[in-house]
mmCIF file of C-alpha atoms in Angstrom:
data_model
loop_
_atom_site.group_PDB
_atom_site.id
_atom_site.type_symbol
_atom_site.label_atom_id
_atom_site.label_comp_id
_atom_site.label_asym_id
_atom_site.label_seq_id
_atom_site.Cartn_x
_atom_site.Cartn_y
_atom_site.Cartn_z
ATOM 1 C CA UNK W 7 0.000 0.000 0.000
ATOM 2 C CA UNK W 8 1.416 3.498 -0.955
ATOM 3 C CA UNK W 9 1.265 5.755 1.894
ATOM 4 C CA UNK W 10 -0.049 9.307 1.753
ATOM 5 C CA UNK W 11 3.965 10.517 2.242
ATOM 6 C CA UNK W 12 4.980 8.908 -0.969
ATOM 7 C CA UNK W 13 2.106 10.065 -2.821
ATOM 8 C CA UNK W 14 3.422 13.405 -1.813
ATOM 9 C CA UNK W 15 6.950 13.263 -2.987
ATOM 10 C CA UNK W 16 4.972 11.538 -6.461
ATOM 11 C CA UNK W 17 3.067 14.948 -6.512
ATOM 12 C CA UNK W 18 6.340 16.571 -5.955
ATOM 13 C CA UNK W 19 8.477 14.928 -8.598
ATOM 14 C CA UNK W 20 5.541 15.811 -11.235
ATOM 15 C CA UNK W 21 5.920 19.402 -9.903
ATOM 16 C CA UNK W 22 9.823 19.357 -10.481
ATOM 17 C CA UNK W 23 9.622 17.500 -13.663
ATOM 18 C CA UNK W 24 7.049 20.079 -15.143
ATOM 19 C CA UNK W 25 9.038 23.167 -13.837
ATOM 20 C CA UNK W 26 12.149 22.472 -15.873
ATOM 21 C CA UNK W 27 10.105 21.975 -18.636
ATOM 22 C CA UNK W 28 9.103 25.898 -18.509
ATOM 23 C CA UNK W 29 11.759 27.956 -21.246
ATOM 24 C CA UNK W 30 10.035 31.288 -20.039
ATOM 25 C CA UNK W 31 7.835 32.741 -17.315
ATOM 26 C CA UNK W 32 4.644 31.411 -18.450
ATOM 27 C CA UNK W 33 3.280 28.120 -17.513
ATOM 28 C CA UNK W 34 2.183 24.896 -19.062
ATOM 29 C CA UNK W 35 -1.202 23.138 -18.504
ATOM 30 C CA UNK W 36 0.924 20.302 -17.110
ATOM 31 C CA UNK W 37 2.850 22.536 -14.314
ATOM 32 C CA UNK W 38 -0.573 24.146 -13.278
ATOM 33 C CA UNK W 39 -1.862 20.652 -12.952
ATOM 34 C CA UNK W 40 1.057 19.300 -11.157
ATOM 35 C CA UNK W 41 0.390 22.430 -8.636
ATOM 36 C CA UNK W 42 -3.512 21.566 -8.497
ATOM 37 C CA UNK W 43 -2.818 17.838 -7.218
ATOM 38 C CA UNK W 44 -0.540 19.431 -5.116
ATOM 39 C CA UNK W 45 -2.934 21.833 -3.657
ATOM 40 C CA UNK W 46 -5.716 19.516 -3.475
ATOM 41 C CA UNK W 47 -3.287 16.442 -1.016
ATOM 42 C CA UNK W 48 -4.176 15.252 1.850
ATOM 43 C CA UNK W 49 -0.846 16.093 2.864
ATOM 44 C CA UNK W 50 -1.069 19.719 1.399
ATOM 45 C CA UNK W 51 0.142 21.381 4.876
ATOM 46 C CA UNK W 52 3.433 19.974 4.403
ATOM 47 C CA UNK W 53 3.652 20.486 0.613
ATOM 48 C CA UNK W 54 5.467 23.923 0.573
ATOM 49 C CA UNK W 55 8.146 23.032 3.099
ATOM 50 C CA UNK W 56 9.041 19.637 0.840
ATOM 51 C CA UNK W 57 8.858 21.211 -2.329
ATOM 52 C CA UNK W 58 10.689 23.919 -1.477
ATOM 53 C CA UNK W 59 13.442 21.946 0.463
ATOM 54 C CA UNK W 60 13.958 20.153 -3.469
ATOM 55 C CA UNK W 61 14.111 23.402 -5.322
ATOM 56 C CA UNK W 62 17.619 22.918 -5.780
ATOM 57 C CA UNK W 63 16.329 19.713 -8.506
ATOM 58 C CA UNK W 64 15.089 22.614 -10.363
ATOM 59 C CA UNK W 65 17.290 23.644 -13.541
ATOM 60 C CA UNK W 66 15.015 26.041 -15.491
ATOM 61 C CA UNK W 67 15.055 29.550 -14.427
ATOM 62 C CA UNK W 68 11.852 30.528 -15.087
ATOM 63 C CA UNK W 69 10.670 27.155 -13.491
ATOM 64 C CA UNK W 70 12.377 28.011 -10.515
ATOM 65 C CA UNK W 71 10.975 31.883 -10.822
ATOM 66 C CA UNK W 72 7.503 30.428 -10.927
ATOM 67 C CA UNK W 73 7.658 28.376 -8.282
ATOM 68 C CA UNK W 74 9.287 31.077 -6.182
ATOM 69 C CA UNK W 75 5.777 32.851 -7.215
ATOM 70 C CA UNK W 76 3.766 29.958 -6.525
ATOM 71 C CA UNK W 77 5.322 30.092 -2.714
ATOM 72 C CA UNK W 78 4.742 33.521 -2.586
ATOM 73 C CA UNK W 79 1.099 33.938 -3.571
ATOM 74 C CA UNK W 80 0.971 31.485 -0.329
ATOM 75 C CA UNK W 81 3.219 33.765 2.432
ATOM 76 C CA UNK W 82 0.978 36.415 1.162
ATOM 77 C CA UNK W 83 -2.183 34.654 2.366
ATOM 78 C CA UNK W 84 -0.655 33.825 5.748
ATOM 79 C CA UNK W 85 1.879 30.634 5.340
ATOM 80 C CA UNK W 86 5.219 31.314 6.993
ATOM 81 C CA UNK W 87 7.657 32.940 5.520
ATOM 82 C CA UNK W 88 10.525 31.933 6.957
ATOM 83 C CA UNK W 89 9.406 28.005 5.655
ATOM 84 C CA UNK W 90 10.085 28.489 1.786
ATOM 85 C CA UNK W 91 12.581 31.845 1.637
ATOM 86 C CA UNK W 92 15.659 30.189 2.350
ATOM 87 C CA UNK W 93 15.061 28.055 -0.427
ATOM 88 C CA UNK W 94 14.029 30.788 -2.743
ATOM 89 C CA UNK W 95 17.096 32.923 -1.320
ATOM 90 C CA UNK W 96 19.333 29.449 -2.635
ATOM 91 C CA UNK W 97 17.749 29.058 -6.016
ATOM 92 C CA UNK W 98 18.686 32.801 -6.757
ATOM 93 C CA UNK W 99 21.669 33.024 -5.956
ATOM 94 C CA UNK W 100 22.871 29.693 -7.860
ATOM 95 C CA UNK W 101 21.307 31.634 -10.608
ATOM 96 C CA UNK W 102 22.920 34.402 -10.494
ATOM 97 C CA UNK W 103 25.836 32.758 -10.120
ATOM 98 C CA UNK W 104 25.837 30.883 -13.498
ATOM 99 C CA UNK W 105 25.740 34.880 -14.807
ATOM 100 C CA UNK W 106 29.331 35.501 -16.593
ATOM 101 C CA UNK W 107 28.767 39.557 -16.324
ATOM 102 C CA UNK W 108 31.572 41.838 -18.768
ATOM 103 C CA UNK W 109 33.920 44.101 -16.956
ATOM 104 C CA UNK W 110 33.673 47.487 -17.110
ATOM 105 C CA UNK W 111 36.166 47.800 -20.166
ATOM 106 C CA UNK W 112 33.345 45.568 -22.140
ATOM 107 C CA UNK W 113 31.115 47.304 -24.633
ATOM 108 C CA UNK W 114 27.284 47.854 -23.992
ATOM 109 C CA UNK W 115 26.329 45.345 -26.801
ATOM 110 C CA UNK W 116 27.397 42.526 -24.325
ATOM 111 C CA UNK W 117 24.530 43.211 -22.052
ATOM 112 C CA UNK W 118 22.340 41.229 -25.039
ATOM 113 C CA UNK W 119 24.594 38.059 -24.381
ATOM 114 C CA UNK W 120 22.529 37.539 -21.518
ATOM 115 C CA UNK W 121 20.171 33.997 -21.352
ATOM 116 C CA UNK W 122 16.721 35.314 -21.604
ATOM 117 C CA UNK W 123 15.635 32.617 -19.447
ATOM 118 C CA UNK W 124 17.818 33.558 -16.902
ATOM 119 C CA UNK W 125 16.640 37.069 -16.962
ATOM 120 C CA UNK W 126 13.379 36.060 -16.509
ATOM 121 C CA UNK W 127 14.215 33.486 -13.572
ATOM 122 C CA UNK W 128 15.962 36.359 -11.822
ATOM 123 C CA UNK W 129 12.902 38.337 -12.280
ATOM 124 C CA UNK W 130 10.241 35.657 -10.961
ATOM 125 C CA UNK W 131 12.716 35.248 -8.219
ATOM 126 C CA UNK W 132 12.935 38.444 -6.960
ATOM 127 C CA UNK W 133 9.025 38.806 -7.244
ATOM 128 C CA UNK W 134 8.583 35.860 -4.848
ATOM 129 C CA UNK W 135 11.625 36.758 -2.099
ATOM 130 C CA UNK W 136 10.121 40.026 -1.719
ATOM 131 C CA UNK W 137 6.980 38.666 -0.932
ATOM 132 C CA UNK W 138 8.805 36.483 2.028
ATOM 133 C CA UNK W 139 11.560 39.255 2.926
ATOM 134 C CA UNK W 140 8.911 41.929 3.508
ATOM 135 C CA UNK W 141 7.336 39.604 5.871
ATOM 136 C CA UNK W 142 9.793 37.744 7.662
ATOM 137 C CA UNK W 143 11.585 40.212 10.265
ATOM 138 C CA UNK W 144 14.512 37.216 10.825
ATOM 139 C CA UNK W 145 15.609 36.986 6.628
ATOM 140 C CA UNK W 146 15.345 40.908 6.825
ATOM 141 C CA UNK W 147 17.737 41.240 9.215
ATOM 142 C CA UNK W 148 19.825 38.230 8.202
ATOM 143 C CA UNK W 149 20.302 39.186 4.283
ATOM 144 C CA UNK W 150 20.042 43.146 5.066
ATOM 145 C CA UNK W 151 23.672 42.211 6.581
ATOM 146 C CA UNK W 152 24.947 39.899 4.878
ATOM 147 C CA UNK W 153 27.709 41.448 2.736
ATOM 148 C CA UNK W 154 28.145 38.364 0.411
ATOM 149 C CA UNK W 155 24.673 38.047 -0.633
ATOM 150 C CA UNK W 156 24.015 41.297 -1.422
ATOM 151 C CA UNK W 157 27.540 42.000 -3.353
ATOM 152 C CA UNK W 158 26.382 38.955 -5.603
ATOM 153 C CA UNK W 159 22.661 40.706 -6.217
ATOM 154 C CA UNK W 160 24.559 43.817 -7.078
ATOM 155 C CA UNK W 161 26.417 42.076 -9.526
ATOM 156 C CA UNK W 162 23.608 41.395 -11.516
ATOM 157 C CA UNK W 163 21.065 43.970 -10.798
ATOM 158 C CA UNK W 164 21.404 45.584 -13.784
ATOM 159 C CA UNK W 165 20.506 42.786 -16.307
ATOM 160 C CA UNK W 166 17.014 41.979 -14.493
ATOM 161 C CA UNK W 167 14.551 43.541 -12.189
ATOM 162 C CA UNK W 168 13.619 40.835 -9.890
ATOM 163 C CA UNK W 169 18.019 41.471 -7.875
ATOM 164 C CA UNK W 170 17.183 45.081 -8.110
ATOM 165 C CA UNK W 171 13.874 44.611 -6.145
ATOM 166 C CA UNK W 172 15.224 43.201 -3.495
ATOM 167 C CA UNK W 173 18.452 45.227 -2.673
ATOM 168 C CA UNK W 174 16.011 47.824 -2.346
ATOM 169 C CA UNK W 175 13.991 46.027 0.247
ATOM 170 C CA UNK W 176 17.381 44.982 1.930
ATOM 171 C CA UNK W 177 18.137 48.706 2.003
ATOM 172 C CA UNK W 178 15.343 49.709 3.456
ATOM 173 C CA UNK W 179 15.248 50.570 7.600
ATOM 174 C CA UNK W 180 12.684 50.913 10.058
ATOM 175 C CA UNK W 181 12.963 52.640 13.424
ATOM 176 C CA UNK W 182 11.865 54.992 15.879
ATOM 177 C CA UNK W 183 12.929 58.790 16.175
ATOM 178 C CA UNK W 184 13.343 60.847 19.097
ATOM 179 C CA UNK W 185 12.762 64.087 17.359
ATOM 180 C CA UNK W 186 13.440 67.642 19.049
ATOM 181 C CA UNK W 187 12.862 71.068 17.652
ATOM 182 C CA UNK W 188 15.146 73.258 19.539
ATOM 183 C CA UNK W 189 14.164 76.440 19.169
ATOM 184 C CA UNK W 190 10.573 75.612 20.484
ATOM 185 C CA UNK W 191 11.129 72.769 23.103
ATOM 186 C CA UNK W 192 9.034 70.453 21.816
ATOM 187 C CA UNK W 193 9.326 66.581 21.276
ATOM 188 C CA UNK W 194 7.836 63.774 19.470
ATOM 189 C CA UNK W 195 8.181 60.028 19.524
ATOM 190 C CA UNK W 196 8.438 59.280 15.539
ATOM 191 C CA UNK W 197 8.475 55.621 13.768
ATOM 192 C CA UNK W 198 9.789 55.399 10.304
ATOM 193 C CA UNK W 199 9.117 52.639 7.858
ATOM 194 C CA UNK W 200 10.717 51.647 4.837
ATOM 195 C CA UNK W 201 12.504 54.425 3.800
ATOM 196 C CA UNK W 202 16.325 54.105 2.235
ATOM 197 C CA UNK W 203 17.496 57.567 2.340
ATOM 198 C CA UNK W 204 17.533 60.421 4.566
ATOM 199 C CA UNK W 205 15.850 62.985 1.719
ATOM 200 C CA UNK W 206 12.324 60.664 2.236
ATOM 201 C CA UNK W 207 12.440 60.797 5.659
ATOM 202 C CA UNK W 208 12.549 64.846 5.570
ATOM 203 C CA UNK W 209 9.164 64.858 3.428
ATOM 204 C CA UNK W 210 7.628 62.613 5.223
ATOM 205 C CA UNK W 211 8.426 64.091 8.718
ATOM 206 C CA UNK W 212 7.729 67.293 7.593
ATOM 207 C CA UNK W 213 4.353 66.154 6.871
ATOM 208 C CA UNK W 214 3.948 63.874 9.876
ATOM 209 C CA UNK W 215 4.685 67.676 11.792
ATOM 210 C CA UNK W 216 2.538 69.843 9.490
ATOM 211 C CA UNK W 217 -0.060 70.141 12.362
ATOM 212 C CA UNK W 218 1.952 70.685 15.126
ATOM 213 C CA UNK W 219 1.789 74.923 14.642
ATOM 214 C CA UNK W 220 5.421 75.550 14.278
ATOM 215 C CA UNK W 221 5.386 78.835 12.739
ATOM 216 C CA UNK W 222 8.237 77.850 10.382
ATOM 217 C CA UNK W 223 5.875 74.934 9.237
ATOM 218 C CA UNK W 224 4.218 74.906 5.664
ATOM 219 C CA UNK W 225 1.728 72.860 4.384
ATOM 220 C CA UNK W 226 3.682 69.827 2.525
ATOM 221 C CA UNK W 227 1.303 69.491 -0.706
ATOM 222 C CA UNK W 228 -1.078 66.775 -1.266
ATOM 223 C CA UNK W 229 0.924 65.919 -4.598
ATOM 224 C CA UNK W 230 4.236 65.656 -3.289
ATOM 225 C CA UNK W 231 2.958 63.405 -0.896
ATOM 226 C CA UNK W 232 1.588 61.184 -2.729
ATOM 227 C CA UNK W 233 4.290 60.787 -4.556
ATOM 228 C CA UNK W 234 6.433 60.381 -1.557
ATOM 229 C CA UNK W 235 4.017 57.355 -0.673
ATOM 230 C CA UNK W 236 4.267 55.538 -3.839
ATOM 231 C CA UNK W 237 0.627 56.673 -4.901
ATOM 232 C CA UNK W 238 1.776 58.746 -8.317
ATOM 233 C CA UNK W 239 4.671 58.829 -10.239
ATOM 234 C CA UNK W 240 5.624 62.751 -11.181
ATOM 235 C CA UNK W 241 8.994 65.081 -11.230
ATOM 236 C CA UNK W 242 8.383 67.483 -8.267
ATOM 237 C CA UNK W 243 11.035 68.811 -5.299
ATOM 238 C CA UNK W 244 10.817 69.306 -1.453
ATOM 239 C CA UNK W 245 12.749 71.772 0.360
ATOM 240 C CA UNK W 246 13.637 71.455 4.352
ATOM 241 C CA UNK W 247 11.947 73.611 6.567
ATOM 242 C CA UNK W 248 14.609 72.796 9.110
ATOM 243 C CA UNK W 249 18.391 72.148 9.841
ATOM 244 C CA UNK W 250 18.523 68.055 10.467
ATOM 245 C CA UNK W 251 21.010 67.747 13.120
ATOM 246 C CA UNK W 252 21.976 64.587 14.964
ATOM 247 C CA UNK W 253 21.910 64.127 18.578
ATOM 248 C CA UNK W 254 25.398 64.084 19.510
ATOM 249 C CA UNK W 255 25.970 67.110 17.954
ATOM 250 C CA UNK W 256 24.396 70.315 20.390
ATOM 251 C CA UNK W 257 24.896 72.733 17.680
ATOM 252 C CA UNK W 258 23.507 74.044 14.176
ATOM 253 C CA UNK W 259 26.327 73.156 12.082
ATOM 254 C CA UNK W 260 27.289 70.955 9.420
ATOM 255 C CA UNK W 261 29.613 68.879 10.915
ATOM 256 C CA UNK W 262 26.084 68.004 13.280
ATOM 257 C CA UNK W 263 24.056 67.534 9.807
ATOM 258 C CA UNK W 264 21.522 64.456 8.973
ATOM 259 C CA UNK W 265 22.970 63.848 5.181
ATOM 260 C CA UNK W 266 20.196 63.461 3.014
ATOM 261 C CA UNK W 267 21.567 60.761 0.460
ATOM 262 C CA UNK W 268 22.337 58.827 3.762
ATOM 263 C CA UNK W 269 20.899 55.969 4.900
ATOM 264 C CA UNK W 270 18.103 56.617 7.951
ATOM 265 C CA UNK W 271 20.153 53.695 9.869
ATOM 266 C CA UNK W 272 23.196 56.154 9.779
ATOM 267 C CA UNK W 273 21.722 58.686 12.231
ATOM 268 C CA UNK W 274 23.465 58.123 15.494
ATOM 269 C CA UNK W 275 21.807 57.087 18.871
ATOM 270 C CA UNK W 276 21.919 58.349 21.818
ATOM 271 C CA UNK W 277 21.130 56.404 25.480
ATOM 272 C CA UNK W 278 20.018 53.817 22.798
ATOM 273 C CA UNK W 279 17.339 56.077 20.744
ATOM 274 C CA UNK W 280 18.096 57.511 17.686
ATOM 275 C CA UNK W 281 18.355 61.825 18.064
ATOM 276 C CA UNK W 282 17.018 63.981 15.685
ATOM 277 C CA UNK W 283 16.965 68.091 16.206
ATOM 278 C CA UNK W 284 15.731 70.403 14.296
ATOM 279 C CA UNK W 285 17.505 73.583 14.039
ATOM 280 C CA UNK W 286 16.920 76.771 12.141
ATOM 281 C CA UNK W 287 17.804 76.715 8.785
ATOM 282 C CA UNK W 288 21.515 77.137 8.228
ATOM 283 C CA UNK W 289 21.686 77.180 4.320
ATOM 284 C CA UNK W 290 19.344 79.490 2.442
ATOM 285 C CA UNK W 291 17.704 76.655 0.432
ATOM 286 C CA UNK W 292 18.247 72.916 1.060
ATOM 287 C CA UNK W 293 15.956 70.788 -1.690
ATOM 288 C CA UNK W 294 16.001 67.030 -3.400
ATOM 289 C CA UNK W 295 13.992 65.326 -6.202
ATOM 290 C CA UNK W 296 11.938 63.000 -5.855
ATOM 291 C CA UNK W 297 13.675 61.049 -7.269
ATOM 292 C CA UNK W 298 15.422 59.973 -3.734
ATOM 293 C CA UNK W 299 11.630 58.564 -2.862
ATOM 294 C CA UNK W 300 11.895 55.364 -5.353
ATOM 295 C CA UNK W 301 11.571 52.877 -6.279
ATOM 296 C CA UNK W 302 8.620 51.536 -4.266
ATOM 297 C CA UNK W 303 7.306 48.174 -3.317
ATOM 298 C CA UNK W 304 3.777 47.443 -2.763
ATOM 299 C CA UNK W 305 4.634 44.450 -0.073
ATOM 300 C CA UNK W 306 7.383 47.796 2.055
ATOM 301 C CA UNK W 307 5.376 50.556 1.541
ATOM 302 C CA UNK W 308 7.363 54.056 3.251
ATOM 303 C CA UNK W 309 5.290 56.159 5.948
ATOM 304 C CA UNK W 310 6.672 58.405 8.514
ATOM 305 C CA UNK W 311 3.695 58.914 11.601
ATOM 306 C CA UNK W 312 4.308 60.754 15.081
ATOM 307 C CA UNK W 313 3.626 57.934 17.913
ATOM 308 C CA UNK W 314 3.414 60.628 20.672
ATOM 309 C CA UNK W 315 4.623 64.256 21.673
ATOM 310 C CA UNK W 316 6.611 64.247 24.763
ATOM 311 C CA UNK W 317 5.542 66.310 27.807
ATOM 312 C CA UNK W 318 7.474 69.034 28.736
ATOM 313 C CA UNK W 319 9.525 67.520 31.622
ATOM 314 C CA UNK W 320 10.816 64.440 29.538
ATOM 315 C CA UNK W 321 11.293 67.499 26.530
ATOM 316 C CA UNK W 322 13.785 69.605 28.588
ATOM 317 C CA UNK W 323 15.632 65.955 30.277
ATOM 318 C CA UNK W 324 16.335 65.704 27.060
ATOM 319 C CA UNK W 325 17.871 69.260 26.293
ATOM 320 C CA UNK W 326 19.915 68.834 29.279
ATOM 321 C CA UNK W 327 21.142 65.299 28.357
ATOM 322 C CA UNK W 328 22.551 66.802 24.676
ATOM 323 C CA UNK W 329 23.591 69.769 26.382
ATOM 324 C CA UNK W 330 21.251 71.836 23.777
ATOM 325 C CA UNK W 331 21.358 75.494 23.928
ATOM 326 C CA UNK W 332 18.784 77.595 24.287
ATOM 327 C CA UNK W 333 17.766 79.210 20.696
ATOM 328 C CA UNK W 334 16.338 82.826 20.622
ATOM 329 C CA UNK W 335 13.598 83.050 17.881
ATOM 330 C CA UNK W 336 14.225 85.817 15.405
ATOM 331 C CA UNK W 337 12.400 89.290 16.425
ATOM 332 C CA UNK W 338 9.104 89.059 13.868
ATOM 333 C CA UNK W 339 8.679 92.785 12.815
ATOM 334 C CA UNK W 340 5.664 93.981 12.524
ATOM 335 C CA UNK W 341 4.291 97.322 10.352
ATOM 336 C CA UNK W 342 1.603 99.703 11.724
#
């Protein structure tokens, strides 16, 4: 008698046997059948973790790209994450491997050399670790910092989206902010998400403040914020309302300054929370693009939202732990 384990690893094999059949990213009737029985076992719960742990049978890009797909359609409906990624993580990277890219002394027509199934592969792969990075805090963390991984994804992010997707996720950060306008005494607990430079975080702060009546504040526009949240696609610029200074710096100053290309994991902590102040404006006019708020990903999308604003006590514990000065506001003159 065959037992319900065997029929599985049957199910499996057809599965395997129909995904290196695929030469691009489309499948057959026989793969989406394979898949169906698969679906539709007994032993179904177990499925993803033993197909997955035989990806490495899997010779066909695309096939591999699909099935990367397949497994994340299902961490987007709830399955875990961390169950089928490493797997997926694997089959990319052997992938990417087999890429011979030119040097930089080659000329442009080389980049046509490229297997188109391989392109493609790379492609579906990257679709389907996003889905699992973005939900799985542990590979986040673990591939985020893993200089190896990501020097082989930058090798070949320029022949195919899928590498390019996720270094951006990998660059991403998340956090909390201790922010502190200086002049005014105020504070606010801030969380960040998903944001890759410092220039992002600016908008989106300044918008998160917008209501707070700082009488330097503007209104950010309801245009360039959608476009900072991945809702439109336009050319438009921002300009900073304050000076971004980091907390272990208790001046306005640029050798204090938040570096807007930088990465929001590059502002310094202090006591264990990163410090931002804001300061009066030191340069006339400090702007970016928006082109420093791309490209997005539906499954990371960036937001910037004030938690809490600090009472006054807590506010001036603070001021006295960075040894902030006390900032006069400019004399506002006024015609009768």
């Amino acid at each position: 008698m065959t037992s319900s384990y065997e029929s599985l690893d049957r199910c499996i094999t057809q599965v395997i046997e129909e995904a290196n059949q695929l030469s691009d990213g489309t499948p057959s009737s026989g793969l989406r059948s394979a898949l169906n029985a698969l679906t539709d076992h007994q032993q179904r719960q177990q499925a993803g973790q033993r197909l997955a742990s035989r990806l490495d049978e899997v010779f066909s890009a695309p096939g591999a790209g699909f099935l990367a797909v397949y497994f994340g359609a299902a961490v987007e409906s709830g399955a875990d994450p961390d169950v089928t990624g490493p797997s997926i993580v694997n089959a990319m990277l052997r992938f990417a491997s087999s890429v011979d890219v030119p040097g930089d002394d080659a000329c442009d027509d080389d980049d046509e050399d490229f297997d188109p199934a391989t392109v493609t592969g790379l492609e579906l792969l990257g679709q389907g670790l996003v889905a699992h990075v973005s939900r799985s805090p542990n590979m986040l963390q673990r591939l985020s910092h893993d200089p190896t991984t990501i020097a082989e994804l930058e090798r070949v992010e320029h022949i195919s989206p899928g590498p390019g997707w996720v270094l951006e996720l990998l660059r991403k950060r998340s956090g909390e902010l201790l922010v502190i306008h200086v002049q005014h005494r105020r504070g606010f607990q801030v969380a960040y998400e998903n944001l890759s430079n410092c220039f992002h975080l600016f908008t989106l702060l300044q918008a998160a403040l917008q209501n707070y009546r700082f009488p330097e504040t503007q209104t950010v526009p309801r245009s360039l914020l959608n476009v900072a949240k991945g809702m439109t696609f336009e050319d438009q610029s921002d300009t900073a309302w304050w000076h971004y200074g980091v907390g272990t710096y208790p001046e306005a100053d640029f050798g204090g300054t938040i570096w807007g290309e930088a990465n929001p994991e590059s502002i310094p902590e202090v006591d264990g929370r990163q410090v931002v102040l804001l300061w009066p404006p030191v340069l006339q006019s400090r702007s970016w693009g928006t082109g420093f708020f791309g490209p997005f990903l539906q499954a990371a999308p960036p937001n910037v939202k004030v938690l809490e604003e600090l009472d006054s006590d807590e506010v001036q514990r603070w001021c006295d732990r960075l040894n902030l000065p006390w900032v006069k506001p400019k004399p506002r003159w006024k015609f009768w």
